Coordinates of C-alpha atoms and ligand atoms in Angstrom, one line a residue:
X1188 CA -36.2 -12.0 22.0
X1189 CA -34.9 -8.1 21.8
X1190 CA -38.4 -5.9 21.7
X1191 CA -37.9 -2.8 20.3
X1192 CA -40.7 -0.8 21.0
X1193 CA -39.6 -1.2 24.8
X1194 CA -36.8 1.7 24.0
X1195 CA -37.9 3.1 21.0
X1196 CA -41.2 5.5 21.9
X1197 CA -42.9 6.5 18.5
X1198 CA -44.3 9.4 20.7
X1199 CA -40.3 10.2 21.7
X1200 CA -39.9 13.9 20.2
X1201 CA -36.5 13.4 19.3
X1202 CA -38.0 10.8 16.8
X1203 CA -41.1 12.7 15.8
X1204 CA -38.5 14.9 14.5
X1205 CA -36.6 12.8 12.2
X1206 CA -39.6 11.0 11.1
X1207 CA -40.9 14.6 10.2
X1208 CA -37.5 15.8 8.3
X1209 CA -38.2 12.1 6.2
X1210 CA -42.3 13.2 5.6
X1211 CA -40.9 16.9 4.4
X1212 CA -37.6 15.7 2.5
X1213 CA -38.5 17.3 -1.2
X1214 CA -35.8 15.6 -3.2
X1215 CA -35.1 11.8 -3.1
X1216 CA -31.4 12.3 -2.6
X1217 CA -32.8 14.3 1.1
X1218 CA -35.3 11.3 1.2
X1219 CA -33.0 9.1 1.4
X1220 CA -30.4 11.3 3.7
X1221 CA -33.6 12.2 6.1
X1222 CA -34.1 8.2 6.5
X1223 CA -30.6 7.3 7.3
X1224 CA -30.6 9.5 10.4
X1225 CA -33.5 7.7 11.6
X1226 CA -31.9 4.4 10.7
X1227 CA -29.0 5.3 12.7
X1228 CA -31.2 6.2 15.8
X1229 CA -32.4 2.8 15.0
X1230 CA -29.4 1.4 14.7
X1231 CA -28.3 2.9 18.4
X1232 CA -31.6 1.6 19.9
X1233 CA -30.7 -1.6 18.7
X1234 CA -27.1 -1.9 20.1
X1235 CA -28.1 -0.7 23.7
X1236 CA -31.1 -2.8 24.0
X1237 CA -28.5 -5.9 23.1
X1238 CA -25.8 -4.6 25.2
X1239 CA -28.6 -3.7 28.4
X1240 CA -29.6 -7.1 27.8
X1241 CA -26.1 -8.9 28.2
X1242 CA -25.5 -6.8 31.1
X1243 CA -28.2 -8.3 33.2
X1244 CA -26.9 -11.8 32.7
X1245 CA -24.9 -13.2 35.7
X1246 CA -21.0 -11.7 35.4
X1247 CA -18.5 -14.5 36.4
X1248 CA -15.9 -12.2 38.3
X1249 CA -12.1 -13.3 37.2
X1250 CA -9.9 -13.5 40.7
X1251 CA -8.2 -10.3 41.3
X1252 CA -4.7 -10.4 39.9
X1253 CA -2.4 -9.2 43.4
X1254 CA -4.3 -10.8 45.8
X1255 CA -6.3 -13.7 44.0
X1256 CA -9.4 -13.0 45.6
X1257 CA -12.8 -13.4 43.4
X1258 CA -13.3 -9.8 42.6
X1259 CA -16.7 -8.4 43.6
X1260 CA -19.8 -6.4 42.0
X1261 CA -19.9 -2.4 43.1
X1262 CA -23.0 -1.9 40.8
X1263 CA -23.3 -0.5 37.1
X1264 CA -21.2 2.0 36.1
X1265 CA -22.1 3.8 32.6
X1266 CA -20.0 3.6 29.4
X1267 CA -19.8 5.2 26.4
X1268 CA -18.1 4.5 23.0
X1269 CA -18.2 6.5 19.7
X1270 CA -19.6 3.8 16.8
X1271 CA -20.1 3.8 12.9
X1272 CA -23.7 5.0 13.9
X1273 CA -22.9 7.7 16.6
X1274 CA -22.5 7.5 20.2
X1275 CA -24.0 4.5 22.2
X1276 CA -23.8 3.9 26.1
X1277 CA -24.6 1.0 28.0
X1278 CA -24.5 0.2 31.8
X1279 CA -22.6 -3.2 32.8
X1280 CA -21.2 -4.0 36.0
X1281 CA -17.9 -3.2 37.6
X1282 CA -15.9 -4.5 40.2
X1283 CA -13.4 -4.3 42.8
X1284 CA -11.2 -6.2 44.8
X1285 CA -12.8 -7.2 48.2
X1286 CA -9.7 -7.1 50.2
X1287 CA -9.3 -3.2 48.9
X1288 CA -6.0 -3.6 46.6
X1289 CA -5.4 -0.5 44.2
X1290 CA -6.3 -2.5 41.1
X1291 CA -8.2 -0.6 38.4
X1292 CA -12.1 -1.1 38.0
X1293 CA -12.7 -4.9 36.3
X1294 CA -15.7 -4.4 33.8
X1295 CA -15.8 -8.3 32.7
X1296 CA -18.7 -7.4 29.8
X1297 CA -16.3 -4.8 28.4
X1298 CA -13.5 -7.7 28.2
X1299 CA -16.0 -9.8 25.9
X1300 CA -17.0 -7.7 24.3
X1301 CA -13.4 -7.2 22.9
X1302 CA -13.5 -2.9 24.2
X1303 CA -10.6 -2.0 26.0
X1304 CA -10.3 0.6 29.1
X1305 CA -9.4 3.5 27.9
X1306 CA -10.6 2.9 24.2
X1307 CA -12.8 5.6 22.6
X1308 CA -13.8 4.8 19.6
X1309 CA -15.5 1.1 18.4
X1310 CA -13.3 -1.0 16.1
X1311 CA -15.5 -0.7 13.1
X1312 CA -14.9 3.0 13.1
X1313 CA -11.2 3.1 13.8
X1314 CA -10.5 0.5 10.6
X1315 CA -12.7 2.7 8.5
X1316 CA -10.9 5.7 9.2
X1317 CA -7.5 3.8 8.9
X1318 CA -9.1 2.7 5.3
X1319 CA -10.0 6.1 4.3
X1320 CA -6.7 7.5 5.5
X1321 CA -4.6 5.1 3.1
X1322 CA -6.4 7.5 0.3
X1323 CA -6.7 10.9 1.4
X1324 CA -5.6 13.7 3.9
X1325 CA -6.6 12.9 7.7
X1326 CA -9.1 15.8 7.8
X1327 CA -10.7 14.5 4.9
X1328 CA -11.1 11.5 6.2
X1329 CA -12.1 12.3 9.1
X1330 CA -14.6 14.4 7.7
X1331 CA -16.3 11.6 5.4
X1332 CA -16.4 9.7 8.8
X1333 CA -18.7 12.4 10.7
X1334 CA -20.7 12.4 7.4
X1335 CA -21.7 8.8 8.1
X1336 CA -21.5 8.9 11.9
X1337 CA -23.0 11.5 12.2
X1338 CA -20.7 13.4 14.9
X1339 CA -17.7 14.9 15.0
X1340 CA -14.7 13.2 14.3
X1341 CA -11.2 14.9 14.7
X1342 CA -8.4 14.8 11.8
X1343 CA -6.1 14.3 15.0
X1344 CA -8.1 11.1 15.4
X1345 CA -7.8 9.3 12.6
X1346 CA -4.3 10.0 12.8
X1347 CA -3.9 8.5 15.8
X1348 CA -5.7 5.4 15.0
X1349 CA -3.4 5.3 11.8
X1350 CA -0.5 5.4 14.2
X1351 CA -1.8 2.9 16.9
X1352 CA -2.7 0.3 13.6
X1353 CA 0.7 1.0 11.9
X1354 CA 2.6 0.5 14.9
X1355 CA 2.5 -3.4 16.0
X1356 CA 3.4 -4.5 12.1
X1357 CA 6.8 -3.4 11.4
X1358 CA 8.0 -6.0 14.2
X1359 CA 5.8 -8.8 12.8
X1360 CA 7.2 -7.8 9.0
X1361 CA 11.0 -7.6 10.9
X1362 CA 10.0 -11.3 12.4
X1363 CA 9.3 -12.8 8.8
X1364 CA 12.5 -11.5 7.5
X1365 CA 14.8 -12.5 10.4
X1366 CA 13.6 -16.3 9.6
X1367 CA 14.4 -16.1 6.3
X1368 CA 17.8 -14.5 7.6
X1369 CA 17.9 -17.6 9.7
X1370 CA 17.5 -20.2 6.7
X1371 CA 13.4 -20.8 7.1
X1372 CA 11.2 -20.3 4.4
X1373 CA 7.8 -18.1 4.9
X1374 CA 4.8 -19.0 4.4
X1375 CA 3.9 -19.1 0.8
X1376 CA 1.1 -17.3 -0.2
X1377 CA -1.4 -19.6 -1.3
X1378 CA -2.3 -19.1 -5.7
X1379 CA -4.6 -21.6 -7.7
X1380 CA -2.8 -23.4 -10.0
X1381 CA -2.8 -21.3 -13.1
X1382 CA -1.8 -18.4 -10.8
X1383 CA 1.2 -20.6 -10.5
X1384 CA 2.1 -21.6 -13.9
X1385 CA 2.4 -17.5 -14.9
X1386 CA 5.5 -15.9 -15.3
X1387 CA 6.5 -14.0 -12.3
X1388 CA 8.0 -10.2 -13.1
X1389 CA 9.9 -8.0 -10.2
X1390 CA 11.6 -4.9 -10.1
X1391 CA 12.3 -1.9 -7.8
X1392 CA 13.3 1.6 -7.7
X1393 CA 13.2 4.7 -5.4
X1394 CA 11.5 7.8 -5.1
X1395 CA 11.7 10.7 -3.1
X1396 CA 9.7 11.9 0.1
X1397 CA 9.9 15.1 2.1
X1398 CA 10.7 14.8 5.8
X1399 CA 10.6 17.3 8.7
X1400 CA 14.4 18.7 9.4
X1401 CA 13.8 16.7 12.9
X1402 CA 11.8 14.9 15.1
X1403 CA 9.2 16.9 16.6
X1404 CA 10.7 20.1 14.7
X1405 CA 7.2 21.2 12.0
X1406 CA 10.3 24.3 11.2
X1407 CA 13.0 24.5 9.2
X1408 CA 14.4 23.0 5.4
X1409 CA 12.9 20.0 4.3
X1410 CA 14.9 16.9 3.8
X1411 CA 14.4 14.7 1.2
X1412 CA 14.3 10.9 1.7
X1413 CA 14.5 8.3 -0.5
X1414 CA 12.1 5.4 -0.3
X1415 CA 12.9 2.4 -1.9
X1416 CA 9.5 -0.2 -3.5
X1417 CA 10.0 -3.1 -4.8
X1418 CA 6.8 -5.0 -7.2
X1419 CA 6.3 -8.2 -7.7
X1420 CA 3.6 -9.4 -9.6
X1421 CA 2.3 -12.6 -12.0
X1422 CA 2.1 -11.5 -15.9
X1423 CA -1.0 -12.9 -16.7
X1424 CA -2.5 -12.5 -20.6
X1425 CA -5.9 -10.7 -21.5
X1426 CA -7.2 -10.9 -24.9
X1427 CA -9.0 -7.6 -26.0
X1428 CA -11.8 -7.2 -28.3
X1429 CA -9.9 -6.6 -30.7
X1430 CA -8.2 -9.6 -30.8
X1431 CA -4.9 -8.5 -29.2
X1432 CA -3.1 -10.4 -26.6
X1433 CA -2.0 -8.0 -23.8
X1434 CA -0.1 -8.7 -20.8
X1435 CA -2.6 -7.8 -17.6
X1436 CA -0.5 -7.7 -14.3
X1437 CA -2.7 -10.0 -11.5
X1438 CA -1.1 -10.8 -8.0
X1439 CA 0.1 -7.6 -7.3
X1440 CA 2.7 -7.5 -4.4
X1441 CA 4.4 -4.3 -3.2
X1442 CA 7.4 -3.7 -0.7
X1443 CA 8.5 -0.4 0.7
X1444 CA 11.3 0.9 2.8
X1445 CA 12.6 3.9 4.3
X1446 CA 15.8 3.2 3.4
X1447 CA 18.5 1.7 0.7
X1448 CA 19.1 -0.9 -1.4
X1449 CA 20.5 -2.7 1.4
X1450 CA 17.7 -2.5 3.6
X1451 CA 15.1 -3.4 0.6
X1452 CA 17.0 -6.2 -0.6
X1453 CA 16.0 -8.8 2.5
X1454 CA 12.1 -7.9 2.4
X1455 CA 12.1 -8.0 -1.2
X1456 CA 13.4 -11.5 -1.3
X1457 CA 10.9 -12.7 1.6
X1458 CA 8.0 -11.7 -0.4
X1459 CA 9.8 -13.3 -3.7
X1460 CA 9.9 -16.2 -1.5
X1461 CA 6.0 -15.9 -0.3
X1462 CA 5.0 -15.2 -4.0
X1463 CA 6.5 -18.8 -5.4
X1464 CA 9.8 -17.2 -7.0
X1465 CA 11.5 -21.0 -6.1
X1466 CA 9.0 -22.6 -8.4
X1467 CA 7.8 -20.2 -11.0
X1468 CA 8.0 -21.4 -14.2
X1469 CA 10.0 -18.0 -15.0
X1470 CA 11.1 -15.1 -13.8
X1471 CA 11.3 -11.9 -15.1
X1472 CA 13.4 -9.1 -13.3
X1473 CA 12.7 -5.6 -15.0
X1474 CA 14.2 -2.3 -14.2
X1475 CA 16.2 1.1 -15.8
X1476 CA 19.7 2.0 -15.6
X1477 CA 20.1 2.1 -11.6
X1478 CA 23.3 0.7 -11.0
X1479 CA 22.1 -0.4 -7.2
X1480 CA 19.2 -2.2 -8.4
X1481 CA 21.4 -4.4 -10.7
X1482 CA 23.6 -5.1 -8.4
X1483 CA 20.7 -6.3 -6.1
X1484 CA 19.3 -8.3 -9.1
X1485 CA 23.3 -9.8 -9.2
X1486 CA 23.1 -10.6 -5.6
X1487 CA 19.5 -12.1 -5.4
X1488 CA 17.7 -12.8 -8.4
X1489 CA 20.4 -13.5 -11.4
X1490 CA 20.4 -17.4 -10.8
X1491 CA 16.3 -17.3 -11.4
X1492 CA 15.4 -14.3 -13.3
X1493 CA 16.2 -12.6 -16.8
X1494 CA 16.9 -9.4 -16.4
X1495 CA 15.6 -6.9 -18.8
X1496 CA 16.8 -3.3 -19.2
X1497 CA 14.1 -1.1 -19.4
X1498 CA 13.9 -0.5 -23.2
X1499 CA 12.7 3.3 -23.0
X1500 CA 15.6 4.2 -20.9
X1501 CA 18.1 2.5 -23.4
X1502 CA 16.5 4.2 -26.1
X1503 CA 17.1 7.3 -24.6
X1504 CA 20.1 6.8 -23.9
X1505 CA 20.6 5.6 -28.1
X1506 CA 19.5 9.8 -28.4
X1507 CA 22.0 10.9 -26.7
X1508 CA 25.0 9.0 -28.5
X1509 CA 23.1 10.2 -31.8
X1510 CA 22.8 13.7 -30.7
X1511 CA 26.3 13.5 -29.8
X1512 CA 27.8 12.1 -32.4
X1513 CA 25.8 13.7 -35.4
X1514 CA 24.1 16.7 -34.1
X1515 CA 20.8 16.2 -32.5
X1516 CA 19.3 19.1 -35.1
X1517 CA 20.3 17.1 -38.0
X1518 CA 17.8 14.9 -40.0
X1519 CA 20.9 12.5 -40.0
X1520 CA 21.3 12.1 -36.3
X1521 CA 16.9 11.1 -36.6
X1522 CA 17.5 9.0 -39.0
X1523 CA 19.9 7.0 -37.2
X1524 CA 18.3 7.2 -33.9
X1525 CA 15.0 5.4 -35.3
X1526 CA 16.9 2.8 -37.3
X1527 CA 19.0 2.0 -34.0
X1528 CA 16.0 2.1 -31.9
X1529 CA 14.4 -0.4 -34.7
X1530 CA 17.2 -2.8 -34.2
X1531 CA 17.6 -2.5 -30.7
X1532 CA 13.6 -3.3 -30.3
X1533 CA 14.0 -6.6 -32.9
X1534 CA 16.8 -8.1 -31.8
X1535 CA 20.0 -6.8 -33.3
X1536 CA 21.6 -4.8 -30.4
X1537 CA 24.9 -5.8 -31.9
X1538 CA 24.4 -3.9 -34.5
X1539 CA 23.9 -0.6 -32.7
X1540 CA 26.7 -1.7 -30.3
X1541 CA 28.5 -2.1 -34.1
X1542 CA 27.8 1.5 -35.2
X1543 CA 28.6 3.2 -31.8
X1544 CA 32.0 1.4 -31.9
X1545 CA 32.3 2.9 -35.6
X1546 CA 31.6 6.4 -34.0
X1547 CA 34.3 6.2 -31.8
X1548 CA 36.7 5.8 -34.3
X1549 CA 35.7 9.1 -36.3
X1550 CA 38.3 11.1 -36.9
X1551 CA 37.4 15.1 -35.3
X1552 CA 34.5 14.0 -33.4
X1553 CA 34.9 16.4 -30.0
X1554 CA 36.1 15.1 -26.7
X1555 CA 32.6 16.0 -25.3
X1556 CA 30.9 14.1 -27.8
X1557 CA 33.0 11.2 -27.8
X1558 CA 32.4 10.9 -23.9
X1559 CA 29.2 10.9 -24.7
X1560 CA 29.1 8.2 -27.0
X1561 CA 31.4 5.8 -24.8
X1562 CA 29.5 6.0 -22.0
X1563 CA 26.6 5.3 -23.9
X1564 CA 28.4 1.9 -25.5
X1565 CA 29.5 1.1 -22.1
X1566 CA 26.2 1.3 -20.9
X1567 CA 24.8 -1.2 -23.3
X1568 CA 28.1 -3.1 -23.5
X1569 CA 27.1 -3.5 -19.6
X1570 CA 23.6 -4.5 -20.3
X1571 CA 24.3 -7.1 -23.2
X1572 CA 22.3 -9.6 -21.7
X1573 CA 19.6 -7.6 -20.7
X1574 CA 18.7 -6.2 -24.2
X1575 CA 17.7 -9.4 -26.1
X1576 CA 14.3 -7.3 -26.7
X1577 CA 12.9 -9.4 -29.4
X1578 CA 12.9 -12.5 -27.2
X1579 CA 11.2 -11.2 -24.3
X1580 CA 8.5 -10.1 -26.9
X1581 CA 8.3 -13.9 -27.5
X1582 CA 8.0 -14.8 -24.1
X1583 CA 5.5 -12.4 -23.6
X1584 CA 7.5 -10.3 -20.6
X1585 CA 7.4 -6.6 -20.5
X1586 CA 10.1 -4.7 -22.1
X1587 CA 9.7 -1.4 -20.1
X1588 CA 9.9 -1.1 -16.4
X1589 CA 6.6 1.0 -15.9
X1590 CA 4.4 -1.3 -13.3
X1591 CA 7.9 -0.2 -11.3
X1592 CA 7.0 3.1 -11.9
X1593 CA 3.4 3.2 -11.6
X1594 CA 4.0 1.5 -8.3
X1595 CA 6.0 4.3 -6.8
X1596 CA 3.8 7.0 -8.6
X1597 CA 0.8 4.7 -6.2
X1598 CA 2.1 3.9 -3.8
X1599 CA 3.8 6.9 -3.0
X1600 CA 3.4 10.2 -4.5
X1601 CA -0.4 10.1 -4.3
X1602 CA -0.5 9.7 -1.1
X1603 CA 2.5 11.4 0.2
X1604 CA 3.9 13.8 -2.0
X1605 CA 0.6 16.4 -1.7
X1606 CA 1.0 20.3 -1.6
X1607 CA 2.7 21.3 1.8
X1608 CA 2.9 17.9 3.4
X1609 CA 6.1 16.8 5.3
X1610 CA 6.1 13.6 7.2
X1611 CA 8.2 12.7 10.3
X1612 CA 9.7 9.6 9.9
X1613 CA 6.8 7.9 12.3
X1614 CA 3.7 9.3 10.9
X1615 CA 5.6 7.9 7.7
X1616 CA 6.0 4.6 8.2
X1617 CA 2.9 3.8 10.0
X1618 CA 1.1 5.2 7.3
X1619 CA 3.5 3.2 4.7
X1620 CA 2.3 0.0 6.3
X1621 CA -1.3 0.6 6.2
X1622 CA -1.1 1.9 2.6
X1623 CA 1.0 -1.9 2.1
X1624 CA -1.6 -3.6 3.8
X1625 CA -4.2 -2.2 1.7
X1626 CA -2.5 -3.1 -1.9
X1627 CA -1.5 -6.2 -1.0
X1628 CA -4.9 -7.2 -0.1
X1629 CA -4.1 -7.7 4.2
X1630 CA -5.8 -4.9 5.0
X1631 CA -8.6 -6.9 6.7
X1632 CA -6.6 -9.1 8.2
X1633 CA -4.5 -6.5 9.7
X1634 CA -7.6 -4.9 11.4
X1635 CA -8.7 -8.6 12.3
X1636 CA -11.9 -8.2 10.7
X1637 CA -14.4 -8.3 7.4
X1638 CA -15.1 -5.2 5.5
X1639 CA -16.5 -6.7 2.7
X1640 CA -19.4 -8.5 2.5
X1641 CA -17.8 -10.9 -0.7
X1642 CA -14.4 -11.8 1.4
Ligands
ZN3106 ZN1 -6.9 -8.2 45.7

């Protein structure tokens, strides 16, 4: 049975103290600040009288690994870790080889308890700064930390727990999508039933990060990358209060790359694969204009999904052809903009294909125009089957693309698109991965642990 009073002296004047700053405390809010510093010398207290007590239970010494020899006591050493609730030591025994090879000190209690040799910083503390770091700057992060921890923590830190946590995942993702390479199928993530009988909606796009010129190099230009995300998500229904049936996106899945189309396309399809696409009862591929991304729904998804032009880029692309062809100033070239955007939206796109043919025709329209005005036909010409808006309406998909966009406005420019940041292509992608984890709801299970007390 731990006894706390054995380590915790009420006439200790480091404790008189904080039980003082609690008596004085005017406001609740320093009440309540005043009593968590005492709960954290608690806390401490606590921890080293378990730890001191597992340290005088017999050590079974593991053989020393050149020689084979059962390795041998040389007393308690001291040990210290940073924790959630400050710093804590604790004394356990180390030992030695007894036939004097130049192995490192064994400290068998450190082992269980899961702490490795040169580790720093407890567990606890590292995921929490990892979690913090997937929303803000590392100095703020690191700065929340101390407020909790009460110590110092570096921005420097937190980075490189960020780095050390992002590191070992891109080989595990790499693993999962050289088996589907291979032929196997990954392990499906596991959805109630009603989960699976929702329509399944994907799409992807890119957006663009700025780098370091180099490696190592904080000089010089910036250089622009373009990260590619790819959503996939169930479209679930919500009914509002007002008696309107809304589409509510639940299941959320995003994938991100450093990288093309080409090096999207294979992760995209091994979460399709994890999120049911094989069996969903539909499919639902939504996305604007972006030539490469159709041509990755042709290679991957056509035989499953409908694809779906995004409607607000088409419409946009119906202003265009009107401000071409009859002079965006003109009431005229308004008037037929909204009746082709009308027809478009409720299912007569042949019609508005109709009338740009028409346009073509017109005798004196300008070259420039007339470009104009072809390439917009050609660009719905190309899309013919992905405008068919007034049926998607009935099966209740999306017609616009934004959970694409909203997904790369999250995912990415939030986080890494702040005033004066510029990532090296590391920092990046660890970071990426943690930010992944977190949306996709494997945070935890990255970090091998529970946060939340309701998971
Ligand atoms: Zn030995």
């Amino acid at each position: 049975m731990l006894c706390l009073h054995d380590s915790i002296r009420d006439d200790d004047p480091s404790v008189q103290c904080l039980l003082r700053a609690v008596e004085d405390a005017p406001s609740l809010t320093a009440l309540i600040l005043a009593t968590w510093q005492v709960t954290r010398v608690l806390a401490v207290h606590l921890l080293e009288a378990v730890l001191a007590e597992r340290a005088r239970q017999p050590t079974a010494w593991p053989p020393c690994p050149t020689c084979g020899a059962s390795l041998r006591s040389k007393g308690f050493a001291p040990r210290q870790m940073m924790s959630l609730f400050g710093p804590i030591q604790w004394q356990r025994r180390v030992g030695r080889c007894p036939q004097g090879c130049a192995i490192p000190q064994v400290a068998p209690l450190d082992a269980a308890l899961g702490v490795q040799p040169h580790q720093r910083t407890s567990g606890e503390l590292q995921s929490l700064g990892c979690a913090l770091a997937v929303f803000v700057p590392f100095a703020t992060a690191a700065r929340l930390l101390g407020w909790y921890c009460g110590s110092v923590v570096s921005a420097r830190a937190v980075w490189c727990w960020v780095q050390a946590a992002g590191h070992q995942a891109p080989t595990h993702l790499q693993a999962a999508v050289d088996a589907v390479a291979r032929g196997e199928v990954p392990t499906p993530e596991p959805l109630t039933a009603e989960m699976l009988a929702l329509p399944l909606a994907l799409g992807a796009d890119g957006v663009m990060v700025p780098f370091r010129p180099a490696a190592g190099a904080p000089k010089g230009k910036t250089r622009w990358r373009e990260i590619k995300v790819g959503v996939l998500t169930r479209l679930g229904r919500h009914r509002t209060r007002t008696e309107r049936v809304v589409i509510r996106l639940v299941q959320r899945r995003l994938v991100a790359v450093l990288g093309d189309i080409d090096a999207l396309t294979p992760r995209l399809w091994c979460e399709a694969l994890r999120q049911g696409i094989r069996s969903a009862p539909q499919v639902v591929w939504l996305s604007d204009g972006g030539r490469g991304l159709w041509r990755l729904f042709e290679e991957c998804f056509a035989r499953q999904a409908t694809g779906v032009l995004d409607f607000y880029h088409a419409a946009q692309h119906l202003w265009q052809a009107a401000a071409a062809w009859l002079d965006g100033r003109t009431t005229q070239a308004r008037q037929w903009f909204a009746w082709a955007r009308h027809r478009l939206r409720h299912g007569m796109p042949d019609g508005v294909l109709a009338d740009l043919a028409d346009a073509l025709d017109v005798e004196g329209l300008p070259e420039t125009a007339r470009e104009t005005v072809r390439t917009v036909y050609a660009y719905l010409q190309r899309h013919r089957e992905h405008i068919n808006y007034a049926r998607y309406k009935e099966l209740g998909v999306p017609l616009g693309s934004g959970m694409v966009e909203s997904a790369c406005k999250w995912l990415i420019q939030q986080r890494f698109k702040g005033v004066g940041m510029r990532w090296s292509e590391d920092g990046f992608n660890h970071l990426l991965h943690l930010r992944l984890a977190w949306v996709n709801g494997r945070f935890e299970e990255l970090f091998g642990l529970t946060l939340s007390p309701n998971s």
